[in-house]
Structure formats: C-alpha cells, structure tokens
C-alpha cells in the first residue's frame, strides 16, 4: 500500500509538494482570516509563494498564535464542520481544531498508510488501548485508519489491564496501539495472573506518546524493559493534532517516515534558518490537503533530527528521529543543557519507581532548578543514593530528588480535564 509518491525521487517529491503548496497558498489567502492578515502585513501576494524555498518569505506560526487567534484559522463555514478536536494543552491553553468531512478522509488515509509502515495488513486486528472520546484526535484517527486499511479494530479504551487481557484472549488482536509504559502494566498484570505475554498472539505494538529509542535508534531503557518480558516489535510513532499527520516507523525502525503528500517539513534553528544536514532543530510544518484549519510554517516546539539516508524499505522519504525534547522545556542546569526525555530514560531504569514528576523552576538568581518527585513502595536512603549515582553517571548532573506518596504524585500527574499524564511541570512558563 506504499503510495507511489513515497517511492518517488527527491525531485518528483519536490514537484508534487510545490504544486500542493501553491494550491494551499491560494486557498488560505482566500479563506483564512489569519493568513490573509499575515500576507497583508508582510506585503506578500499568493503569487510570491511558488516553491518550497519561497516559504521562508512567510513568518512562522506559533502555538501562541493558534491560542490567541484560534477562530481566525478556520477556512470553512460552520455547517461544513463534522468534528471538533482539541489539543492536550500540555504547554498552555488547549487549541480547538475543526475537521470537515474531507479532513476526516485525510486523517483516515494518513493513519492507514502509517499502519502500513508498521506492517499492518487487512488480515490484522488492532486493539486500541487509548481513548477515542474527550475530543481526542488520535483515538479517532486510529479507528478511521484501521477502517480505511480494512483491518479490524477493538476499541477497549484507556487503562484497566484486566479488560485489556480479556480482549486479547477473546478477540486475538495481532497489534496493540498503546502508550509504551502501559505495556509494563500489562506485563505486570500478566505475571500476577499466570499469563505468558509471548504466547498471546500479539505480533507488534504501535507505540504512542512516549519515546522508545535513543538518538542512534537503539532501544532506550523503557523499551528494553518491555522487550525483556514481551519480545514483540515496538514501532515508534510521532504525531500531533496540529499536524493531522503521523510519522511512523517501518520494519527497519530507523525513524518515522514522512508522508510528503500530506505535510511539508522544515527543521529550523533558533534564528529560524534551516539547520545543517543531520543537526537537531525545531520541527516546523505546513499541512497539505487540510480543509478546515490548514497551517503554514507552524512551529511544533519539538526538537528533532531528520534522516535522509536511503531506508531498506521502498520509501524514499525523510525520517524523523526520536524527539529530543520540547524547545520550551530546554533546561540549562549547572552548565549542561538538558531536556526532560533524558531524565525519563534514567528514571525508567528503576523498577522500584512507581511514578515520577519533574518540576522545573527559576531560583532566586534566575537560573534553572530541577526537582524530581518520586513515588516508591521502598523509599530508602540506599535507593535514593543509587538513583543519584545513576544520574551522575548518565547525565553528569544531579537534580534535587524527593520521595512522595503515590497519591500525591497522581494528583499532580492527572490534573482536572487532563487527557494524559503530566510528567513535567514547568513553573518557568
């Protein structure tokens, strides 16, 4: 099911993207109040943007722009809107996105070809272990994508390991769509109830929301712990509501593949210039084929590397490596630049840690401070010292570490209206 354009040459891909970019520019300058204003304020005409290189004539769009002018991005009449979704609001107020019938079809196409990247076929059954309600785009996308692909899907929803295992035994899914850390909960339940996960018939997990890999694509601590007890392929994905597009690993597992027919990718430095090949920068995207609320040069806030070496699958598209961190969550700590995912990797090493929250704040002299709050059933000085030693060895710095009871951390991790756990609380924002 690999689309022809994803097997095309770099030149052919560029030609298609530039054709669709011109269509997008014409569409947004006629229908988007926000982009009409941007073009007017920058003395630009639609005809000024013809090539991918011309995109740099436009200013970028930020999350703050989306929050402040949310309704101005809408390009259709309200009676054309079929579904409303909202972002999770991890770094600010949630943003509403309105989807038309065509947008839902695009979402289904995106997820179908993304599942295909991970090897899912019409013979497979996917078990969805995340919510499909609460204005959550991803759950809807997974359902629509499975339907478009012709695969079966079981909508179990979030949590409840007992119900997940009941569904696995009853319906025999071949893939799970799952947050990686929840796989550890399923493994824990299986061990307590005499279930061998490796005999369950599941042949792969499409993992969302958490990183599985180090920068060199080796498995990180979390993935190693999962595969130790459940030896199935783990496929990384990266997506967001704003993009309406996913980057999913193929069987080579060397980064999530770009769908060039759906999205234009730029990797920018702090001055909003393209980074050198292989260097990290902020992922900035332009959505193609979105009807309700298309975006031009939207800065995702995520720091990534693009990989362009030929993949062993037939796709010739660029691939995104694991998210290094969110730009706003970059920490300057004791002379070292850190992102929270590096700390996740250290903390996930310890089976004794039941939950953790990372708090970031400015101290009295304006520099960054980190406090890691940990819940464990065995809060001993020995464990605390072992965790500290591991931080020194892996990251060469030692944040403040505190033990707290599990209930207190759960209240921090699941604030009111949250759809997913909050792992980082940044008081600097």
Tab-separated table of C-alpha atoms in Angstrom:
chain	number	residue	atom	x	y	z
A	1	UNK	CA	0.000	0.000	0.000
A	2	UNK	CA	3.023	2.336	-0.154
A	3	UNK	CA	1.863	5.411	-2.094
A	4	UNK	CA	3.821	5.907	-5.321
A	5	UNK	CA	4.956	9.378	-4.259
A	6	UNK	CA	6.726	7.891	-1.221
A	7	UNK	CA	8.817	5.715	-3.570
A	8	UNK	CA	9.494	8.602	-5.967
A	9	UNK	CA	12.735	10.520	-6.417
A	10	UNK	CA	13.545	13.596	-4.351
A	11	UNK	CA	12.872	15.773	-7.406
A	12	UNK	CA	9.450	14.181	-8.025
A	13	UNK	CA	8.506	14.609	-4.376
A	14	UNK	CA	9.504	18.272	-4.503
A	15	UNK	CA	7.418	18.871	-7.645
A	16	UNK	CA	4.316	17.381	-6.010
A	17	UNK	CA	4.837	19.345	-2.802
A	18	UNK	CA	5.270	22.613	-4.672
A	19	UNK	CA	2.111	22.011	-6.678
A	20	UNK	CA	0.149	21.337	-3.483
A	21	UNK	CA	1.802	24.276	-1.745
A	22	UNK	CA	0.571	26.661	-4.452
A	23	UNK	CA	-2.945	25.238	-4.033
A	24	UNK	CA	-2.682	25.715	-0.275
A	25	UNK	CA	-1.463	29.307	-0.553
A	26	UNK	CA	-4.325	30.173	-2.914
A	27	UNK	CA	-6.796	28.521	-0.537
A	28	UNK	CA	-5.569	30.144	2.684
A	29	UNK	CA	-5.249	33.643	1.228
A	30	UNK	CA	-8.915	33.420	0.184
A	31	UNK	CA	-10.385	31.693	3.242
A	32	UNK	CA	-8.205	32.158	6.365
A	33	UNK	CA	-8.656	35.451	8.211
A	34	UNK	CA	-5.356	34.835	9.979
A	35	UNK	CA	-3.261	34.189	6.877
A	36	UNK	CA	-4.961	36.978	4.915
A	37	UNK	CA	-3.696	39.298	7.641
A	38	UNK	CA	-0.201	37.751	7.611
A	39	UNK	CA	0.135	38.196	3.842
A	40	UNK	CA	-1.138	41.776	4.041
A	41	UNK	CA	1.167	42.730	6.930
A	42	UNK	CA	4.179	41.283	5.112
A	43	UNK	CA	3.311	42.850	1.716
A	44	UNK	CA	3.026	39.432	0.109
A	45	UNK	CA	0.791	38.114	-2.655
A	46	UNK	CA	-0.208	34.488	-3.151
A	47	UNK	CA	1.851	34.512	-6.349
A	48	UNK	CA	5.006	35.210	-4.320
A	49	UNK	CA	4.996	31.673	-2.895
A	50	UNK	CA	5.683	29.169	-5.678
A	51	UNK	CA	8.444	26.906	-4.397
A	52	UNK	CA	9.458	25.295	-1.130
A	53	UNK	CA	12.291	27.820	-0.893
A	54	UNK	CA	9.730	30.648	-1.120
A	55	UNK	CA	8.182	29.517	2.168
A	56	UNK	CA	10.911	31.395	4.024
A	57	UNK	CA	9.292	34.649	2.869
A	58	UNK	CA	6.485	33.875	5.303
A	59	UNK	CA	6.810	34.297	9.067
A	60	UNK	CA	6.340	31.171	11.153
A	61	UNK	CA	3.136	30.414	13.036
A	62	UNK	CA	3.473	29.711	16.766
A	63	UNK	CA	1.362	27.848	19.299
A	64	UNK	CA	0.675	31.246	20.880
A	65	UNK	CA	-0.745	32.469	17.538
A	66	UNK	CA	-3.060	29.457	17.473
A	67	UNK	CA	-4.185	30.095	21.037
A	68	UNK	CA	-4.704	33.819	20.595
A	69	UNK	CA	-6.381	33.777	17.164
A	70	UNK	CA	-7.866	30.282	17.159
A	71	UNK	CA	-11.082	31.115	15.274
A	72	UNK	CA	-9.228	33.155	12.630
A	73	UNK	CA	-7.582	29.984	11.290
A	74	UNK	CA	-10.946	28.484	10.287
A	75	UNK	CA	-11.380	28.351	6.496
A	76	UNK	CA	-14.904	26.924	6.157
A	77	UNK	CA	-18.439	27.758	7.221
A	78	UNK	CA	-19.528	26.176	10.496
A	79	UNK	CA	-22.034	23.933	8.696
A	80	UNK	CA	-19.105	22.211	6.942
A	81	UNK	CA	-17.565	21.086	10.234
A	82	UNK	CA	-18.110	17.417	11.111
A	83	UNK	CA	-15.906	17.027	14.185
A	84	UNK	CA	-14.186	19.202	16.773
A	85	UNK	CA	-10.958	18.158	18.487
A	86	UNK	CA	-8.702	19.943	20.954
A	87	UNK	CA	-5.006	19.750	21.679
A	88	UNK	CA	-3.921	18.387	25.052
A	89	UNK	CA	-2.814	21.810	26.296
A	90	UNK	CA	0.399	20.461	27.806
A	91	UNK	CA	2.207	23.803	27.352
A	92	UNK	CA	-0.721	26.214	27.514
A	93	UNK	CA	-4.407	26.594	26.757
A	94	UNK	CA	-5.844	23.825	24.536
A	95	UNK	CA	-6.489	24.794	20.924
A	96	UNK	CA	-9.617	23.763	19.028
A	97	UNK	CA	-9.364	22.247	15.551
A	98	UNK	CA	-12.411	21.876	13.336
A	99	UNK	CA	-12.445	18.995	10.840
A	100	UNK	CA	-14.532	18.730	7.700
A	101	UNK	CA	-15.583	15.507	6.023
A	102	UNK	CA	-12.557	15.804	3.709
A	103	UNK	CA	-10.300	16.298	6.736
A	104	UNK	CA	-11.624	13.074	8.268
A	105	UNK	CA	-10.915	11.266	4.992
A	106	UNK	CA	-7.384	12.698	5.000
A	107	UNK	CA	-6.930	11.586	8.613
A	108	UNK	CA	-8.052	8.067	7.697
A	109	UNK	CA	-5.645	7.953	4.734
A	110	UNK	CA	-2.772	9.186	6.902
A	111	UNK	CA	-3.318	6.546	9.555
A	112	UNK	CA	-3.884	3.746	7.049
A	113	UNK	CA	-0.538	4.347	5.326
A	114	UNK	CA	1.087	4.843	8.737
A	115	UNK	CA	-0.203	1.473	9.947
A	116	UNK	CA	1.091	0.022	6.696
A	117	UNK	CA	4.559	1.351	7.605
A	118	UNK	CA	4.440	-0.853	10.708
A	119	UNK	CA	3.393	-3.885	8.694
A	120	UNK	CA	-0.343	-3.893	9.472
A	121	UNK	CA	-2.486	-5.519	6.750
A	122	UNK	CA	-6.142	-6.317	6.145
A	123	UNK	CA	-5.558	-9.637	7.919
A	124	UNK	CA	-4.678	-7.921	11.196
A	125	UNK	CA	-6.740	-6.863	14.214
A	126	UNK	CA	-5.649	-3.823	16.236
A	127	UNK	CA	-6.527	-3.336	19.894
A	128	UNK	CA	-6.894	0.341	20.788
A	129	UNK	CA	-5.834	0.911	24.411
A	130	UNK	CA	-6.318	4.699	24.349
A	131	UNK	CA	-9.424	6.839	24.493
A	132	UNK	CA	-11.474	7.659	21.399
A	133	UNK	CA	-13.601	10.281	23.178
A	134	UNK	CA	-12.873	13.540	25.097
A	135	UNK	CA	-12.150	15.472	21.881
A	136	UNK	CA	-9.033	13.354	21.312
A	137	UNK	CA	-7.940	13.324	17.657
A	138	UNK	CA	-5.558	10.359	17.883
A	139	UNK	CA	-8.130	7.788	19.019
A	140	UNK	CA	-10.460	8.834	16.212
A	141	UNK	CA	-7.588	8.713	13.713
A	142	UNK	CA	-6.657	5.157	14.724
A	143	UNK	CA	-10.222	3.959	14.284
A	144	UNK	CA	-10.645	5.685	10.908
A	145	UNK	CA	-7.237	4.458	9.719
A	146	UNK	CA	-7.937	0.831	10.584
A	147	UNK	CA	-11.277	1.092	8.783
A	148	UNK	CA	-9.611	2.659	5.712
A	149	UNK	CA	-6.948	-0.053	5.661
A	150	UNK	CA	-9.502	-2.815	6.102
A	151	UNK	CA	-8.034	-4.096	9.374
A	152	UNK	CA	-10.146	-4.974	12.395
A	153	UNK	CA	-10.103	-2.793	15.498
A	154	UNK	CA	-11.142	-3.381	19.111
A	155	UNK	CA	-11.955	-0.144	20.976
A	156	UNK	CA	-11.117	-1.125	24.533
A	157	UNK	CA	-10.129	2.353	25.712
A	158	UNK	CA	-7.610	3.514	28.271
A	159	UNK	CA	-6.386	1.601	31.324
A	160	UNK	CA	-7.887	-1.484	33.008
A	161	UNK	CA	-5.304	-4.230	32.385
A	162	UNK	CA	-7.878	-6.922	33.234
A	163	UNK	CA	-10.177	-5.763	30.428
A	164	UNK	CA	-7.246	-5.436	28.009
A	165	UNK	CA	-6.172	-9.035	28.661
A	166	UNK	CA	-9.769	-10.249	28.447
A	167	UNK	CA	-9.982	-8.622	24.993
A	168	UNK	CA	-6.633	-10.084	23.932
A	169	UNK	CA	-7.779	-13.591	24.857
A	170	UNK	CA	-11.262	-13.166	23.402
A	171	UNK	CA	-10.601	-11.351	20.110
A	172	UNK	CA	-6.969	-12.321	19.355
A	173	UNK	CA	-5.611	-8.909	18.249
A	174	UNK	CA	-2.313	-9.017	16.367
A	175	UNK	CA	-1.240	-5.432	17.159
A	176	UNK	CA	-1.733	-3.149	20.140
A	177	UNK	CA	-1.964	0.639	19.840
A	178	UNK	CA	-0.542	1.618	23.186
A	179	UNK	CA	1.447	4.034	25.335
A	180	UNK	CA	4.712	2.128	25.991
A	181	UNK	CA	4.674	2.487	29.775
A	182	UNK	CA	1.203	0.886	29.799
A	183	UNK	CA	2.755	-2.230	28.296
A	184	UNK	CA	4.663	-2.563	31.580
A	185	UNK	CA	1.308	-2.511	33.418
A	186	UNK	CA	0.009	-5.250	31.114
A	187	UNK	CA	3.159	-7.292	31.734
A	188	UNK	CA	2.820	-6.831	35.491
A	189	UNK	CA	-0.809	-7.998	35.390
A	190	UNK	CA	0.124	-10.964	33.205
A	191	UNK	CA	2.824	-12.127	35.614
A	192	UNK	CA	0.441	-11.884	38.585
A	193	UNK	CA	-2.201	-13.957	36.796
A	194	UNK	CA	-0.088	-16.640	35.163
A	195	UNK	CA	-0.287	-15.210	31.632
A	196	UNK	CA	2.666	-15.542	29.270
A	197	UNK	CA	2.566	-12.383	27.088
A	198	UNK	CA	4.744	-14.040	24.451
A	199	UNK	CA	2.069	-16.667	23.833
A	200	UNK	CA	-0.778	-14.163	23.483
A	201	UNK	CA	-0.584	-13.952	19.671
A	202	UNK	CA	0.273	-10.238	19.612
A	203	UNK	CA	2.953	-9.694	16.972
A	204	UNK	CA	3.661	-5.984	17.427
A	205	UNK	CA	2.880	-2.792	19.308
A	206	UNK	CA	2.367	0.603	17.693
A	207	UNK	CA	3.589	2.899	20.436
A	208	UNK	CA	2.358	6.428	21.003
A	209	UNK	CA	3.082	9.314	23.335
A	210	UNK	CA	6.461	8.173	24.681
A	211	UNK	CA	9.869	7.645	23.123
A	212	UNK	CA	11.232	4.139	22.549
A	213	UNK	CA	14.643	4.968	21.144
A	214	UNK	CA	17.883	6.707	21.818
A	215	UNK	CA	19.363	9.136	19.328
A	216	UNK	CA	21.114	6.276	17.464
A	217	UNK	CA	17.807	4.333	17.217
A	218	UNK	CA	18.869	1.785	19.823
A	219	UNK	CA	16.163	0.870	22.313
A	220	UNK	CA	16.003	3.163	25.334
A	221	UNK	CA	15.579	1.958	28.912
A	222	UNK	CA	11.783	1.789	28.736
A	223	UNK	CA	11.804	-0.280	25.530
A	224	UNK	CA	14.471	-2.654	26.863
A	225	UNK	CA	12.341	-3.316	29.959
A	226	UNK	CA	9.287	-4.059	27.809
A	227	UNK	CA	11.069	-6.409	25.421
A	228	UNK	CA	12.704	-8.309	28.287
A	229	UNK	CA	9.290	-9.753	29.180
A	230	UNK	CA	7.296	-9.266	25.976
A	231	UNK	CA	9.534	-9.785	22.976
A	232	UNK	CA	7.483	-8.165	20.228
A	233	UNK	CA	8.488	-5.452	17.732
A	234	UNK	CA	7.835	-1.943	19.081
A	235	UNK	CA	7.064	0.682	16.435
A	236	UNK	CA	7.593	4.342	17.316
A	237	UNK	CA	5.179	6.976	16.093
A	238	UNK	CA	5.206	10.754	16.267
A	239	UNK	CA	2.163	12.915	15.590
A	240	UNK	CA	0.205	15.908	16.851
A	241	UNK	CA	-3.264	17.375	16.482
A	242	UNK	CA	-1.845	20.417	14.705
A	243	UNK	CA	-0.188	18.262	12.016
A	244	UNK	CA	-3.084	15.835	11.430
A	245	UNK	CA	-0.276	13.598	10.197
A	246	UNK	CA	1.822	10.808	11.696
A	247	UNK	CA	5.449	9.782	11.278
A	248	UNK	CA	5.586	6.012	11.867
A	249	UNK	CA	8.494	3.590	11.753
A	250	UNK	CA	8.738	0.886	9.141
A	251	UNK	CA	10.250	-2.511	9.946
A	252	UNK	CA	13.751	-1.038	9.632
A	253	UNK	CA	12.936	1.028	12.746
A	254	UNK	CA	15.229	3.877	11.745
A	255	UNK	CA	12.830	6.770	12.319
A	256	UNK	CA	9.272	7.721	11.460
A	257	UNK	CA	8.587	8.100	7.731
A	258	UNK	CA	7.425	11.392	6.256
A	259	UNK	CA	4.262	11.411	4.122
A	260	UNK	CA	5.194	14.183	1.638
A	261	UNK	CA	1.741	14.245	0.082
A	262	UNK	CA	0.353	15.379	3.463
A	263	UNK	CA	2.915	17.680	5.037
A	264	UNK	CA	5.937	19.885	4.293
A	265	UNK	CA	8.775	19.624	6.813
A	266	UNK	CA	11.362	22.203	7.839
A	267	UNK	CA	13.940	21.777	10.628
A	268	UNK	CA	14.870	25.253	11.895
A	269	UNK	CA	17.475	26.693	14.264
A	270	UNK	CA	16.922	29.439	16.849
A	271	UNK	CA	17.131	32.086	14.106
A	272	UNK	CA	14.502	30.200	12.066
A	273	UNK	CA	17.072	29.181	9.463
A	274	UNK	CA	17.315	25.592	8.143
A	275	UNK	CA	19.779	23.523	10.184
A	276	UNK	CA	22.687	21.695	8.578
A	277	UNK	CA	22.036	18.112	7.472
A	278	UNK	CA	21.824	15.777	10.444
A	279	UNK	CA	21.659	18.548	13.048
A	280	UNK	CA	18.789	18.954	15.533
A	281	UNK	CA	16.295	21.769	15.206
A	282	UNK	CA	12.669	22.692	15.730
A	283	UNK	CA	10.227	20.785	13.547
A	284	UNK	CA	8.193	23.289	11.549
A	285	UNK	CA	5.370	22.033	9.339
A	286	UNK	CA	2.982	23.114	6.603
A	287	UNK	CA	-0.113	20.939	6.257
A	288	UNK	CA	-1.213	19.863	2.778
A	289	UNK	CA	-4.782	18.895	1.960
A	290	UNK	CA	-6.323	20.183	5.207
A	291	UNK	CA	-9.608	21.974	4.546
A	292	UNK	CA	-10.858	23.180	7.937
A	293	UNK	CA	-7.790	24.734	9.575
A	294	UNK	CA	-4.618	24.429	7.467
A	295	UNK	CA	-1.327	25.733	8.858
A	296	UNK	CA	1.622	27.443	7.183
A	297	UNK	CA	5.077	27.092	8.763
A	298	UNK	CA	3.752	26.030	12.151
A	299	UNK	CA	6.471	25.622	14.787
A	300	UNK	CA	5.698	22.443	16.721
A	301	UNK	CA	8.090	23.193	19.575
A	302	UNK	CA	9.659	19.733	19.209
A	303	UNK	CA	13.407	19.348	18.680
A	304	UNK	CA	14.218	16.549	16.222
A	305	UNK	CA	16.765	15.381	13.662
A	306	UNK	CA	15.863	14.491	10.072
A	307	UNK	CA	17.476	11.421	8.484
A	308	UNK	CA	17.764	11.228	4.710
A	309	UNK	CA	19.918	8.134	4.091
A	310	UNK	CA	18.103	5.540	1.985
A	311	UNK	CA	15.867	3.242	4.031
A	312	UNK	CA	15.797	-0.505	3.488
A	313	UNK	CA	12.053	-0.319	2.777
A	314	UNK	CA	10.963	1.035	-0.618
A	315	UNK	CA	10.182	4.520	0.718
A	316	UNK	CA	12.454	7.394	-0.295
A	317	UNK	CA	11.028	9.842	2.234
A	318	UNK	CA	12.962	11.512	5.017
A	319	UNK	CA	12.598	10.110	8.513
A	320	UNK	CA	12.345	11.846	11.871
A	321	UNK	CA	14.415	10.547	14.755
A	322	UNK	CA	13.120	10.431	18.331
A	323	UNK	CA	12.033	13.750	19.805
A	324	UNK	CA	14.983	15.127	21.746
A	325	UNK	CA	12.739	17.429	23.748
A	326	UNK	CA	10.385	20.359	23.577
A	327	UNK	CA	12.060	23.676	22.897
A	328	UNK	CA	10.225	25.397	25.759
A	329	UNK	CA	11.292	22.669	28.167
A	330	UNK	CA	15.015	23.042	27.490
A	331	UNK	CA	16.832	23.298	30.808
A	332	UNK	CA	20.171	24.976	31.456
A	333	UNK	CA	21.314	23.205	34.598
A	334	UNK	CA	24.775	23.614	36.131
A	335	UNK	CA	26.348	24.293	32.743
A	336	UNK	CA	24.578	21.418	30.998
A	337	UNK	CA	21.694	21.613	28.505
A	338	UNK	CA	19.015	19.043	29.341
A	339	UNK	CA	15.622	18.029	28.024
A	340	UNK	CA	13.157	16.016	30.167
A	341	UNK	CA	13.299	12.845	27.973
A	342	UNK	CA	16.922	12.342	29.036
A	343	UNK	CA	15.732	12.238	32.646
A	344	UNK	CA	12.865	9.874	31.765
A	345	UNK	CA	15.448	7.416	30.472
A	346	UNK	CA	17.348	7.484	33.763
A	347	UNK	CA	14.234	7.135	35.919
A	348	UNK	CA	12.724	4.335	33.826
A	349	UNK	CA	15.771	2.221	34.660
A	350	UNK	CA	14.441	1.656	38.189
A	351	UNK	CA	11.653	-0.893	38.677
A	352	UNK	CA	11.177	0.481	42.185
A	353	UNK	CA	9.885	3.814	40.871
A	354	UNK	CA	6.077	3.664	40.558
A	355	UNK	CA	5.626	7.218	39.276
A	356	UNK	CA	7.576	10.445	38.916
A	357	UNK	CA	7.047	14.123	38.208
A	358	UNK	CA	9.753	16.558	37.087
A	359	UNK	CA	9.306	20.137	38.282
A	360	UNK	CA	11.347	22.943	36.696
A	361	UNK	CA	11.593	26.439	38.161
A	362	UNK	CA	13.812	29.515	38.317
A	363	UNK	CA	15.746	30.070	41.521
A	364	UNK	CA	16.439	33.416	43.234
A	365	UNK	CA	19.230	34.286	40.806
A	366	UNK	CA	17.202	33.390	37.714
A	367	UNK	CA	18.855	30.103	36.758
A	368	UNK	CA	17.039	26.784	36.286
A	369	UNK	CA	16.392	24.337	39.103
A	370	UNK	CA	15.060	20.778	38.802
A	371	UNK	CA	13.156	18.848	41.450
A	372	UNK	CA	12.225	15.236	40.690
A	373	UNK	CA	9.421	13.824	42.828
A	374	UNK	CA	9.348	10.038	43.029
A	375	UNK	CA	6.797	7.553	44.387
A	376	UNK	CA	8.050	4.161	45.515
A	377	UNK	CA	6.979	1.483	47.970
A	378	UNK	CA	10.530	1.312	49.343
A	379	UNK	CA	11.764	4.898	49.978
A	380	UNK	CA	15.148	4.064	51.485
A	381	UNK	CA	18.334	6.107	51.634
A	382	UNK	CA	20.035	3.318	49.701
A	383	UNK	CA	17.589	3.615	46.793
A	384	UNK	CA	17.883	7.400	46.814
A	385	UNK	CA	21.674	7.204	46.654
A	386	UNK	CA	21.535	4.634	43.836
A	387	UNK	CA	19.249	6.910	41.797
A	388	UNK	CA	21.571	9.863	42.409
A	389	UNK	CA	24.603	7.836	41.327
A	390	UNK	CA	22.786	6.814	38.144
A	391	UNK	CA	22.033	10.467	37.317
A	392	UNK	CA	25.670	11.419	37.814
A	393	UNK	CA	26.838	8.562	35.603
A	394	UNK	CA	24.335	9.099	32.778
A	395	UNK	CA	23.786	12.866	32.715
A	396	UNK	CA	26.793	14.171	34.700
A	397	UNK	CA	24.491	16.382	36.801
A	398	UNK	CA	22.362	15.700	39.883
A	399	UNK	CA	18.926	17.310	40.222
A	400	UNK	CA	17.150	17.541	43.563
A	401	UNK	CA	15.295	14.261	44.199
A	402	UNK	CA	12.472	13.780	46.703
A	403	UNK	CA	10.270	10.852	47.754
A	404	UNK	CA	6.496	11.471	47.835
A	405	UNK	CA	3.497	9.202	48.295
A	406	UNK	CA	1.856	7.768	45.178
A	407	UNK	CA	-1.483	9.540	45.741
A	408	UNK	CA	0.182	12.968	45.854
A	409	UNK	CA	2.001	12.314	42.589
A	410	UNK	CA	-1.136	11.020	40.890
A	411	UNK	CA	-2.902	14.264	41.755
A	412	UNK	CA	-0.026	16.168	40.139
A	413	UNK	CA	0.118	13.849	37.129
A	414	UNK	CA	-3.610	13.931	36.371
A	415	UNK	CA	-4.921	17.479	36.838
A	416	UNK	CA	-8.571	18.220	36.156
A	417	UNK	CA	-9.543	17.959	32.460
A	418	UNK	CA	-6.222	16.318	31.502
A	419	UNK	CA	-6.415	13.548	28.881
A	420	UNK	CA	-2.947	12.217	29.601
A	421	UNK	CA	-0.480	12.247	32.492
A	422	UNK	CA	1.531	15.409	33.079
A	423	UNK	CA	5.121	14.350	33.660
A	424	UNK	CA	6.776	17.779	33.510
A	425	UNK	CA	5.509	20.779	35.496
A	426	UNK	CA	7.369	23.840	34.283
A	427	UNK	CA	6.907	26.806	36.621
A	428	UNK	CA	9.029	28.995	34.316
A	429	UNK	CA	6.288	29.220	31.681
